[in-house]
Amino acid sequence: QVQLVESGGGSVQSGGSLKLSCATSGFPSQFPNTGTCMGWFRQAPGNEREGVAAIDVVGRTTYADSVKGRFTISRDNAKNIVNLQMNSLKPEDTAMYYCAATRCARHYSAGLLGVNYDHWGQGTQVTVSS
């Protein structure tokens, strides 16, 4: 059974930093030329879920315009962990953050659309105060 467990959320003042981590487990053995695309999404109360950052099998990354230059997504394949380093946080970054994953081919990037992902974590809260 595939499991995604987020950690690292919390409260921080505007301009501060947080690092979110997502530990994955249960993915079946990969077929040749396939892997796991990972993404981070967020949802604030009253807002729709939005994609924040994504990373594909070979490490190509995609970011929402609102976080470019401030957030960095990375993966440690040996530990099955995906991280989201968030710097220069703003109050508008306040949301529940979710990790997502899907199997994908090496040439494919799942990007920032939630419908492209099959597995989701339970979320971790990030609160940024002004």
mmCIF file of N, CA, C and O in Angstrom, residues 9-54:
data_model
loop_
_atom_site.group_PDB
_atom_site.id
_atom_site.type_symbol
_atom_site.label_atom_id
_atom_site.label_comp_id
_atom_site.label_asym_id
_atom_site.label_seq_id
_atom_site.Cartn_x
_atom_site.Cartn_y
_atom_site.Cartn_z
ATOM 1 N N GLY A 9 5.791 21.024 8.907
ATOM 2 C CA GLY A 9 4.971 22.216 8.965
ATOM 3 C C GLY A 9 5.092 22.910 10.307
ATOM 4 O O GLY A 9 5.697 22.390 11.251
ATOM 5 N N GLY A 10 4.527 24.099 10.410
ATOM 6 C CA GLY A 10 4.574 24.837 11.659
ATOM 7 C C GLY A 10 4.217 26.286 11.440
ATOM 8 O O GLY A 10 3.679 26.660 10.397
ATOM 9 N N SER A 11 4.519 27.085 12.447
ATOM 10 C CA SER A 11 4.234 28.512 12.404
ATOM 11 C C SER A 11 5.532 29.286 12.332
ATOM 12 O O SER A 11 6.498 28.963 13.029
ATOM 13 N N VAL A 12 5.543 30.326 11.509
ATOM 14 C CA VAL A 12 6.740 31.126 11.319
ATOM 15 C C VAL A 12 6.315 32.550 10.988
ATOM 16 O O VAL A 12 5.213 32.772 10.486
ATOM 17 N N GLN A 13 7.176 33.479 11.279
ATOM 18 C CA GLN A 13 6.891 34.866 10.939
ATOM 19 C C GLN A 13 7.238 35.139 9.485
ATOM 20 O O GLN A 13 8.049 34.434 8.870
ATOM 21 N N SER A 14 6.620 36.161 8.953
ATOM 22 C CA SER A 14 6.877 36.567 7.576
ATOM 23 C C SER A 14 8.372 36.777 7.364
ATOM 24 O O SER A 14 9.061 37.368 8.191
ATOM 25 N N GLY A 15 8.862 36.234 6.246
ATOM 26 C CA GLY A 15 10.288 36.291 5.948
ATOM 27 C C GLY A 15 11.070 35.088 6.416
ATOM 28 O O GLY A 15 12.242 34.926 6.048
ATOM 29 N N GLY A 16 10.433 34.251 7.200
ATOM 30 C CA GLY A 16 11.092 33.072 7.737
ATOM 31 C C GLY A 16 11.121 31.922 6.754
ATOM 32 O O GLY A 16 10.693 32.040 5.602
ATOM 33 N N SER A 17 11.636 30.784 7.238
ATOM 34 C CA SER A 17 11.798 29.604 6.395
ATOM 35 C C SER A 17 11.256 28.364 7.089
ATOM 36 O O SER A 17 11.253 28.280 8.318
ATOM 37 N N LEU A 18 10.824 27.423 6.289
ATOM 38 C CA LEU A 18 10.418 26.103 6.748
ATOM 39 C C LEU A 18 10.825 25.091 5.700
ATOM 40 O O LEU A 18 10.895 25.410 4.508
ATOM 41 N N LYS A 19 11.074 23.867 6.148
ATOM 42 C CA LYS A 19 11.363 22.786 5.222
ATOM 43 C C LYS A 19 10.371 21.661 5.441
ATOM 44 O O LYS A 19 10.282 21.103 6.537
ATOM 45 N N LEU A 20 9.614 21.349 4.412
ATOM 46 C CA LEU A 20 8.669 20.241 4.463
ATOM 47 C C LEU A 20 9.321 18.998 3.865
ATOM 48 O O LEU A 20 10.099 19.091 2.913
ATOM 49 N N SER A 21 8.992 17.856 4.434
ATOM 50 C CA SER A 21 9.478 16.593 3.912
ATOM 51 C C SER A 21 8.310 15.645 3.698
ATOM 52 O O SER A 21 7.318 15.703 4.425
ATOM 53 N N CYS A 22 8.445 14.787 2.717
ATOM 54 C CA CYS A 22 7.434 13.782 2.414
ATOM 55 C C CYS A 22 8.133 12.445 2.268
ATOM 56 O O CYS A 22 8.929 12.257 1.343
ATOM 57 N N ALA A 23 7.843 11.548 3.183
ATOM 58 C CA ALA A 23 8.410 10.205 3.127
ATOM 59 C C ALA A 23 7.436 9.287 2.405
ATOM 60 O O ALA A 23 6.253 9.234 2.761
ATOM 61 N N THR A 24 7.921 8.572 1.398
ATOM 62 C CA THR A 24 7.067 7.705 0.604
ATOM 63 C C THR A 24 7.434 6.251 0.838
ATOM 64 O O THR A 24 8.596 5.919 1.082
ATOM 65 N N SER A 25 6.451 5.395 0.751
ATOM 66 C CA SER A 25 6.686 3.960 0.886
ATOM 67 C C SER A 25 5.590 3.196 0.166
ATOM 68 O O SER A 25 4.524 3.748 -0.112
ATOM 69 N N GLY A 26 5.896 1.941 -0.128
ATOM 70 C CA GLY A 26 4.889 1.066 -0.680
ATOM 71 C C GLY A 26 4.784 1.058 -2.185
ATOM 72 O O GLY A 26 3.961 0.324 -2.743
ATOM 73 N N PHE A 27 5.624 1.861 -2.860
ATOM 74 C CA PHE A 27 5.555 1.811 -4.316
ATOM 75 C C PHE A 27 6.127 0.476 -4.790
ATOM 76 O O PHE A 27 7.191 0.065 -4.353
ATOM 77 N N PRO A 28 5.452 -0.183 -5.721
ATOM 78 C CA PRO A 28 5.978 -1.443 -6.250
ATOM 79 C C PRO A 28 7.242 -1.210 -7.051
ATOM 80 O O PRO A 28 7.557 -0.075 -7.406
ATOM 81 N N SER A 29 7.956 -2.275 -7.281
ATOM 82 C CA SER A 29 9.195 -2.155 -8.038
ATOM 83 C C SER A 29 8.932 -1.481 -9.374
ATOM 84 O O SER A 29 7.951 -1.757 -10.047
ATOM 85 N N GLN A 30 9.819 -0.573 -9.714
ATOM 86 C CA GLN A 30 9.616 0.208 -10.916
ATOM 87 C C GLN A 30 9.961 -0.602 -12.155
ATOM 88 O O GLN A 30 10.900 -1.378 -12.171
ATOM 89 N N PHE A 31 9.192 -0.428 -13.189
ATOM 90 C CA PHE A 31 9.549 -0.978 -14.478
ATOM 91 C C PHE A 31 10.681 -0.136 -15.053
ATOM 92 O O PHE A 31 10.872 1.000 -14.681
ATOM 93 N N PRO A 32 11.439 -0.719 -16.006
ATOM 94 C CA PRO A 32 12.504 0.066 -16.628
ATOM 95 C C PRO A 32 11.945 1.349 -17.216
ATOM 96 O O PRO A 32 10.826 1.388 -17.737
ATOM 97 N N ASN A 33 12.734 2.416 -17.097
ATOM 98 C CA ASN A 33 12.376 3.723 -17.659
ATOM 99 C C ASN A 33 11.120 4.324 -17.050
ATOM 100 O O ASN A 33 10.454 5.149 -17.653
ATOM 101 N N THR A 34 10.787 3.914 -15.830
ATOM 102 C CA THR A 34 9.694 4.556 -15.102
ATOM 103 C C THR A 34 10.194 4.975 -13.736
ATOM 104 O O THR A 34 11.258 4.556 -13.283
ATOM 105 N N GLY A 35 9.417 5.794 -13.086
ATOM 106 C CA GLY A 35 9.754 6.239 -11.750
ATOM 107 C C GLY A 35 8.549 6.888 -11.117
ATOM 108 O O GLY A 35 7.409 6.569 -11.476
ATOM 109 N N THR A 36 8.786 7.770 -10.189
ATOM 110 C CA THR A 36 7.707 8.419 -9.460
ATOM 111 C C THR A 36 7.828 9.926 -9.592
ATOM 112 O O THR A 36 8.860 10.498 -9.245
ATOM 113 N N CYS A 37 6.792 10.537 -10.115
ATOM 114 C CA CYS A 37 6.711 11.993 -10.125
ATOM 115 C C CYS A 37 6.122 12.453 -8.795
ATOM 116 O O CYS A 37 5.166 11.834 -8.301
ATOM 117 N N MET A 38 6.661 13.511 -8.246
ATOM 118 C CA MET A 38 6.215 14.010 -6.950
ATOM 119 C C MET A 38 5.824 15.468 -7.052
ATOM 120 O O MET A 38 6.395 16.222 -7.834
ATOM 121 N N GLY A 39 4.863 15.851 -6.236
ATOM 122 C CA GLY A 39 4.447 17.239 -6.229
ATOM 123 C C GLY A 39 4.040 17.701 -4.846
ATOM 124 O O GLY A 39 3.699 16.891 -3.980
ATOM 125 N N TRP A 40 4.094 18.997 -4.643
ATOM 126 C CA TRP A 40 3.572 19.628 -3.432
ATOM 127 C C TRP A 40 2.416 20.544 -3.830
ATOM 128 O O TRP A 40 2.546 21.330 -4.779
ATOM 129 N N PHE A 41 1.337 20.430 -3.088
ATOM 130 C CA PHE A 41 0.160 21.237 -3.327
ATOM 131 C C PHE A 41 -0.225 21.914 -2.014
ATOM 132 O O PHE A 41 0.204 21.483 -0.941
ATOM 133 N N ARG A 42 -1.062 22.938 -2.114
ATOM 134 C CA ARG A 42 -1.522 23.590 -0.894
ATOM 135 C C ARG A 42 -2.970 24.053 -1.070
ATOM 136 O O ARG A 42 -3.427 24.277 -2.176
ATOM 137 N N GLN A 43 -3.636 24.153 0.067
ATOM 138 C CA GLN A 43 -5.018 24.630 0.055
ATOM 139 C C GLN A 43 -5.272 25.445 1.312
ATOM 140 O O GLN A 43 -5.107 24.944 2.427
ATOM 141 N N ALA A 44 -5.666 26.670 1.095
ATOM 142 C CA ALA A 44 -6.039 27.554 2.202
ATOM 143 C C ALA A 44 -7.555 27.534 2.349
ATOM 144 O O ALA A 44 -8.264 27.263 1.375
ATOM 145 N N PRO A 45 -8.071 27.808 3.526
ATOM 146 C CA PRO A 45 -9.529 27.805 3.721
ATOM 147 C C PRO A 45 -10.221 28.722 2.730
ATOM 148 O O PRO A 45 -9.830 29.875 2.545
ATOM 149 N N GLY A 46 -11.247 28.190 2.074
ATOM 150 C CA GLY A 46 -12.013 28.973 1.119
ATOM 151 C C GLY A 46 -11.391 29.060 -0.260
ATOM 152 O O GLY A 46 -11.987 29.638 -1.170
ATOM 153 N N ASN A 47 -10.191 28.479 -0.404
ATOM 154 C CA ASN A 47 -9.516 28.519 -1.703
ATOM 155 C C ASN A 47 -9.455 27.138 -2.332
ATOM 156 O O ASN A 47 -9.552 26.124 -1.645
ATOM 157 N N GLU A 48 -9.253 27.120 -3.628
ATOM 158 C CA GLU A 48 -9.052 25.845 -4.313
ATOM 159 C C GLU A 48 -7.621 25.360 -4.075
ATOM 160 O O GLU A 48 -6.712 26.138 -3.804
ATOM 161 N N ARG A 49 -7.448 24.063 -4.196
ATOM 162 C CA ARG A 49 -6.106 23.497 -4.111
ATOM 163 C C ARG A 49 -5.264 23.997 -5.271
ATOM 164 O O ARG A 49 -5.753 24.086 -6.401
ATOM 165 N N GLU A 50 -4.021 24.317 -5.002
ATOM 166 C CA GLU A 50 -3.130 24.775 -6.054
ATOM 167 C C GLU A 50 -1.804 24.037 -5.992
ATOM 168 O O GLU A 50 -1.311 23.691 -4.910
ATOM 169 N N GLY A 51 -1.264 23.804 -7.167
ATOM 170 C CA GLY A 51 0.052 23.179 -7.236
ATOM 171 C C GLY A 51 1.136 24.182 -6.901
ATOM 172 O O GLY A 51 1.085 25.328 -7.341
ATOM 173 N N VAL A 52 2.097 23.753 -6.123
ATOM 174 C CA VAL A 52 3.176 24.631 -5.677
ATOM 175 C C VAL A 52 4.476 24.293 -6.388
ATOM 176 O O VAL A 52 5.140 25.168 -6.936
ATOM 177 N N ALA A 53 4.842 23.029 -6.371
ATOM 178 C CA ALA A 53 6.106 22.604 -6.975
ATOM 179 C C ALA A 53 6.009 21.136 -7.334
ATOM 180 O O ALA A 53 5.283 20.369 -6.697
ATOM 181 N N ALA A 54 6.741 20.749 -8.360
ATOM 182 C CA ALA A 54 6.750 19.354 -8.798
ATOM 183 C C ALA A 54 8.142 18.980 -9.271
ATOM 184 O O ALA A 54 8.914 19.824 -9.724
#
